[in-house]
């Protein structure tokens, strides 16, 4: 069942093919201040229907955070798939050298933009990005 995420003013609309299989809430200095709960999808799974005057912010240079240019809501992001080679505590998975940059990409959608999704029905993994990244 497809879902549609919309920013506050409705200028940005993003279609999701299905509810997220994995959701995370990070307390890093960026995510903790924005309050986003992230649902993850492979590249090509999300469809941006409208994105008027999009704004992008990349505090680390590799994680791209996208915002509606009209109302300022944080809408989605693209980043290396850190979870493919690192544990949620920031330690590398077996066989991975510390400091390795993932080659796979992942897209995160701000699940708070989904009016028809009850976040209380999801298992949301808490990630200590403030201390582990």
PDB file of C-alpha atoms in Angstrom:
ATOM      1  CA  UNK A   1       0.000   0.000   0.000  1.00  0.00           C
ATOM      2  CA  UNK A   2       1.696   3.249  -1.120  1.00  0.00           C
ATOM      3  CA  UNK A   3       1.958   6.123   1.356  1.00  0.00           C
ATOM      4  CA  UNK A   4       2.486   9.828   0.735  1.00  0.00           C
ATOM      5  CA  UNK A   5       4.666  12.037   2.904  1.00  0.00           C
ATOM      6  CA  UNK A   6       3.900  15.755   2.778  1.00  0.00           C
ATOM      7  CA  UNK A   7       5.587  18.745   4.355  1.00  0.00           C
ATOM      8  CA  UNK A   8       3.559  21.201   6.439  1.00  0.00           C
ATOM      9  CA  UNK A   9       2.562  23.455   3.522  1.00  0.00           C
ATOM     10  CA  UNK A  10       2.042  20.584   1.056  1.00  0.00           C
ATOM     11  CA  UNK A  11       4.600  21.825  -1.499  1.00  0.00           C
ATOM     12  CA  UNK A  12       6.749  18.711  -1.032  1.00  0.00           C
ATOM     13  CA  UNK A  13       5.163  15.317  -1.631  1.00  0.00           C
ATOM     14  CA  UNK A  14       7.027  12.008  -1.596  1.00  0.00           C
ATOM     15  CA  UNK A  15       5.472   8.617  -2.385  1.00  0.00           C
ATOM     16  CA  UNK A  16       6.643   5.548  -0.467  1.00  0.00           C
ATOM     17  CA  UNK A  17       5.914   2.071  -1.877  1.00  0.00           C
ATOM     18  CA  UNK A  18       5.133   0.573   1.557  1.00  0.00           C
ATOM     19  CA  UNK A  19       5.473   1.325   5.270  1.00  0.00           C
ATOM     20  CA  UNK A  20       9.088   1.270   6.445  1.00  0.00           C
ATOM     21  CA  UNK A  21      10.569  -2.032   7.543  1.00  0.00           C
ATOM     22  CA  UNK A  22      13.098  -0.264   9.762  1.00  0.00           C
ATOM     23  CA  UNK A  23      12.766   3.000  11.710  1.00  0.00           C
ATOM     24  CA  UNK A  24      15.335   4.860  13.769  1.00  0.00           C
ATOM     25  CA  UNK A  25      15.463   7.872  16.024  1.00  0.00           C
ATOM     26  CA  UNK A  26      18.918   9.395  16.423  1.00  0.00           C
ATOM     27  CA  UNK A  27      20.033  11.823  19.120  1.00  0.00           C
ATOM     28  CA  UNK A  28      23.046  13.256  17.247  1.00  0.00           C
ATOM     29  CA  UNK A  29      23.404  17.032  17.339  1.00  0.00           C
ATOM     30  CA  UNK A  30      21.461  17.346  14.071  1.00  0.00           C
ATOM     31  CA  UNK A  31      18.704  14.727  14.361  1.00  0.00           C
ATOM     32  CA  UNK A  32      18.118  15.470  18.041  1.00  0.00           C
ATOM     33  CA  UNK A  33      17.275  19.072  17.215  1.00  0.00           C
ATOM     34  CA  UNK A  34      15.032  18.288  14.241  1.00  0.00           C
ATOM     35  CA  UNK A  35      13.080  15.490  15.966  1.00  0.00           C
ATOM     36  CA  UNK A  36      12.861  13.331  12.865  1.00  0.00           C
ATOM     37  CA  UNK A  37      12.065   9.630  13.026  1.00  0.00           C
ATOM     38  CA  UNK A  38      13.668   8.001  10.002  1.00  0.00           C
ATOM     39  CA  UNK A  39      12.297   5.230   7.809  1.00  0.00           C
ATOM     40  CA  UNK A  40      14.768   3.729   5.350  1.00  0.00           C
ATOM     41  CA  UNK A  41      14.438   2.784   1.697  1.00  0.00           C
ATOM     42  CA  UNK A  42      16.752   1.710  -1.112  1.00  0.00           C
ATOM     43  CA  UNK A  43      17.553   4.223  -3.860  1.00  0.00           C
ATOM     44  CA  UNK A  44      14.770   4.182  -6.448  1.00  0.00           C
ATOM     45  CA  UNK A  45      12.036   3.184  -3.983  1.00  0.00           C
ATOM     46  CA  UNK A  46      10.926   6.733  -3.135  1.00  0.00           C
ATOM     47  CA  UNK A  47       9.266   8.959  -5.708  1.00  0.00           C
ATOM     48  CA  UNK A  48       9.434  12.710  -5.224  1.00  0.00           C
ATOM     49  CA  UNK A  49       6.116  13.920  -6.619  1.00  0.00           C
ATOM     50  CA  UNK A  50       6.762  17.615  -5.926  1.00  0.00           C
ATOM     51  CA  UNK A  51       9.651  19.410  -4.279  1.00  0.00           C
ATOM     52  CA  UNK A  52       9.367  23.165  -4.741  1.00  0.00           C
ATOM     53  CA  UNK A  53      12.541  25.179  -4.094  1.00  0.00           C
ATOM     54  CA  UNK A  54      14.237  22.293  -2.300  1.00  0.00           C
ATOM     55  CA  UNK A  55      16.990  23.180   0.181  1.00  0.00           C
ATOM     56  CA  UNK A  56      19.806  20.790   1.092  1.00  0.00           C
ATOM     57  CA  UNK A  57      22.149  20.757   4.092  1.00  0.00           C
ATOM     58  CA  UNK A  58      25.145  18.433   4.434  1.00  0.00           C
ATOM     59  CA  UNK A  59      26.743  18.902   7.864  1.00  0.00           C
ATOM     60  CA  UNK A  60      29.157  15.989   7.402  1.00  0.00           C
ATOM     61  CA  UNK A  61      29.620  16.403   3.672  1.00  0.00           C
ATOM     62  CA  UNK A  62      28.187  12.949   2.905  1.00  0.00           C
ATOM     63  CA  UNK A  63      24.755  12.944   4.588  1.00  0.00           C
ATOM     64  CA  UNK A  64      22.402  15.111   2.508  1.00  0.00           C
ATOM     65  CA  UNK A  65      19.370  16.482   4.412  1.00  0.00           C
ATOM     66  CA  UNK A  66      16.571  17.880   2.232  1.00  0.00           C
ATOM     67  CA  UNK A  67      14.024  20.503   3.289  1.00  0.00           C
ATOM     68  CA  UNK A  68      10.968  22.119   1.778  1.00  0.00           C
ATOM     69  CA  UNK A  69      11.992  25.530   0.441  1.00  0.00           C
ATOM     70  CA  UNK A  70       8.611  26.994   1.416  1.00  0.00           C
ATOM     71  CA  UNK A  71       7.835  25.809   4.970  1.00  0.00           C
ATOM     72  CA  UNK A  72      11.284  24.521   5.964  1.00  0.00           C
ATOM     73  CA  UNK A  73      10.213  21.020   7.057  1.00  0.00           C
ATOM     74  CA  UNK A  74      12.939  18.371   6.966  1.00  0.00           C
ATOM     75  CA  UNK A  75      11.617  15.901   4.418  1.00  0.00           C
ATOM     76  CA  UNK A  76      14.165  13.246   3.463  1.00  0.00           C
ATOM     77  CA  UNK A  77      17.850  12.495   3.241  1.00  0.00           C
ATOM     78  CA  UNK A  78      20.376  10.503   1.287  1.00  0.00           C
ATOM     79  CA  UNK A  79      23.510   9.047   2.810  1.00  0.00           C
ATOM     80  CA  UNK A  80      25.967   6.204   2.658  1.00  0.00           C
ATOM     81  CA  UNK A  81      24.321   3.099   4.121  1.00  0.00           C
ATOM     82  CA  UNK A  82      26.220   3.241   7.408  1.00  0.00           C
ATOM     83  CA  UNK A  83      24.247   0.277   8.756  1.00  0.00           C
ATOM     84  CA  UNK A  84      25.647  -1.950   6.020  1.00  0.00           C
ATOM     85  CA  UNK A  85      29.127  -1.886   7.566  1.00  0.00           C
ATOM     86  CA  UNK A  86      28.724  -0.392  11.075  1.00  0.00           C
ATOM     87  CA  UNK A  87      26.741  -1.462  14.147  1.00  0.00           C
ATOM     88  CA  UNK A  88      24.358   1.067  15.713  1.00  0.00           C
ATOM     89  CA  UNK A  89      26.923   1.729  18.458  1.00  0.00           C
ATOM     90  CA  UNK A  90      29.367   2.983  15.800  1.00  0.00           C
ATOM     91  CA  UNK A  91      31.686  -0.024  15.876  1.00  0.00           C
ATOM     92  CA  UNK A  92      32.626  -1.627  12.554  1.00  0.00           C
ATOM     93  CA  UNK A  93      31.072  -4.951  11.652  1.00  0.00           C
ATOM     94  CA  UNK A  94      33.449  -7.940  11.403  1.00  0.00           C
ATOM     95  CA  UNK A  95      35.920  -7.580   8.550  1.00  0.00           C
ATOM     96  CA  UNK A  96      35.439  -3.800   8.222  1.00  0.00           C
ATOM     97  CA  UNK A  97      38.292  -1.414   8.972  1.00  0.00           C
ATOM     98  CA  UNK A  98      37.401   1.601  11.163  1.00  0.00           C
ATOM     99  CA  UNK A  99      36.913   4.734   9.073  1.00  0.00           C
ATOM    100  CA  UNK A 100      35.705   2.865   5.990  1.00  0.00           C
ATOM    101  CA  UNK A 101      33.066   4.745   3.996  1.00  0.00           C
ATOM    102  CA  UNK A 102      30.168   2.571   2.762  1.00  0.00           C
ATOM    103  CA  UNK A 103      29.742   2.312  -0.995  1.00  0.00           C
ATOM    104  CA  UNK A 104      26.001   1.537  -0.798  1.00  0.00           C
ATOM    105  CA  UNK A 105      23.531   4.413  -0.470  1.00  0.00           C
ATOM    106  CA  UNK A 106      20.289   4.597   1.507  1.00  0.00           C
ATOM    107  CA  UNK A 107      17.396   7.063   1.595  1.00  0.00           C
ATOM    108  CA  UNK A 108      15.734   8.160   4.817  1.00  0.00           C
ATOM    109  CA  UNK A 109      12.264   9.669   4.955  1.00  0.00           C
ATOM    110  CA  UNK A 110      11.057  11.736   7.906  1.00  0.00           C
ATOM    111  CA  UNK A 111       8.217   9.507   9.090  1.00  0.00           C
ATOM    112  CA  UNK A 112       6.594  12.400  10.944  1.00  0.00           C
ATOM    113  CA  UNK A 113       5.432  13.639   7.512  1.00  0.00           C
ATOM    114  CA  UNK A 114       3.136  10.636   7.025  1.00  0.00           C
ATOM    115  CA  UNK A 115      -0.340  11.586   8.241  1.00  0.00           C
ATOM    116  CA  UNK A 116      -1.644   8.039   7.759  1.00  0.00           C
ATOM    117  CA  UNK A 117       1.132   6.274   9.700  1.00  0.00           C
ATOM    118  CA  UNK A 118       0.749   5.692  13.428  1.00  0.00           C
ATOM    119  CA  UNK A 119       4.326   5.801  14.746  1.00  0.00           C
ATOM    120  CA  UNK A 120       3.252   3.923  17.880  1.00  0.00           C
ATOM    121  CA  UNK A 121       2.728   0.820  15.717  1.00  0.00           C
ATOM    122  CA  UNK A 122       6.402   0.775  14.659  1.00  0.00           C
ATOM    123  CA  UNK A 123       9.412  -0.548  16.479  1.00  0.00           C
ATOM    124  CA  UNK A 124      11.695   2.491  16.501  1.00  0.00           C
ATOM    125  CA  UNK A 125      15.349   1.807  17.234  1.00  0.00           C
ATOM    126  CA  UNK A 126      16.981   4.498  19.392  1.00  0.00           C
ATOM    127  CA  UNK A 127      20.490   5.317  18.169  1.00  0.00           C
ATOM    128  CA  UNK A 128      23.033   7.188  20.292  1.00  0.00           C
ATOM    129  CA  UNK A 129      24.556   9.167  17.458  1.00  0.00           C
ATOM    130  CA  UNK A 130      25.651  11.930  19.825  1.00  0.00           C
ATOM    131  CA  UNK A 131      28.184   9.638  21.491  1.00  0.00           C
ATOM    132  CA  UNK A 132      28.849   6.976  18.865  1.00  0.00           C
ATOM    133  CA  UNK A 133      29.527   8.906  15.681  1.00  0.00           C
TER     134      UNK A 133
END
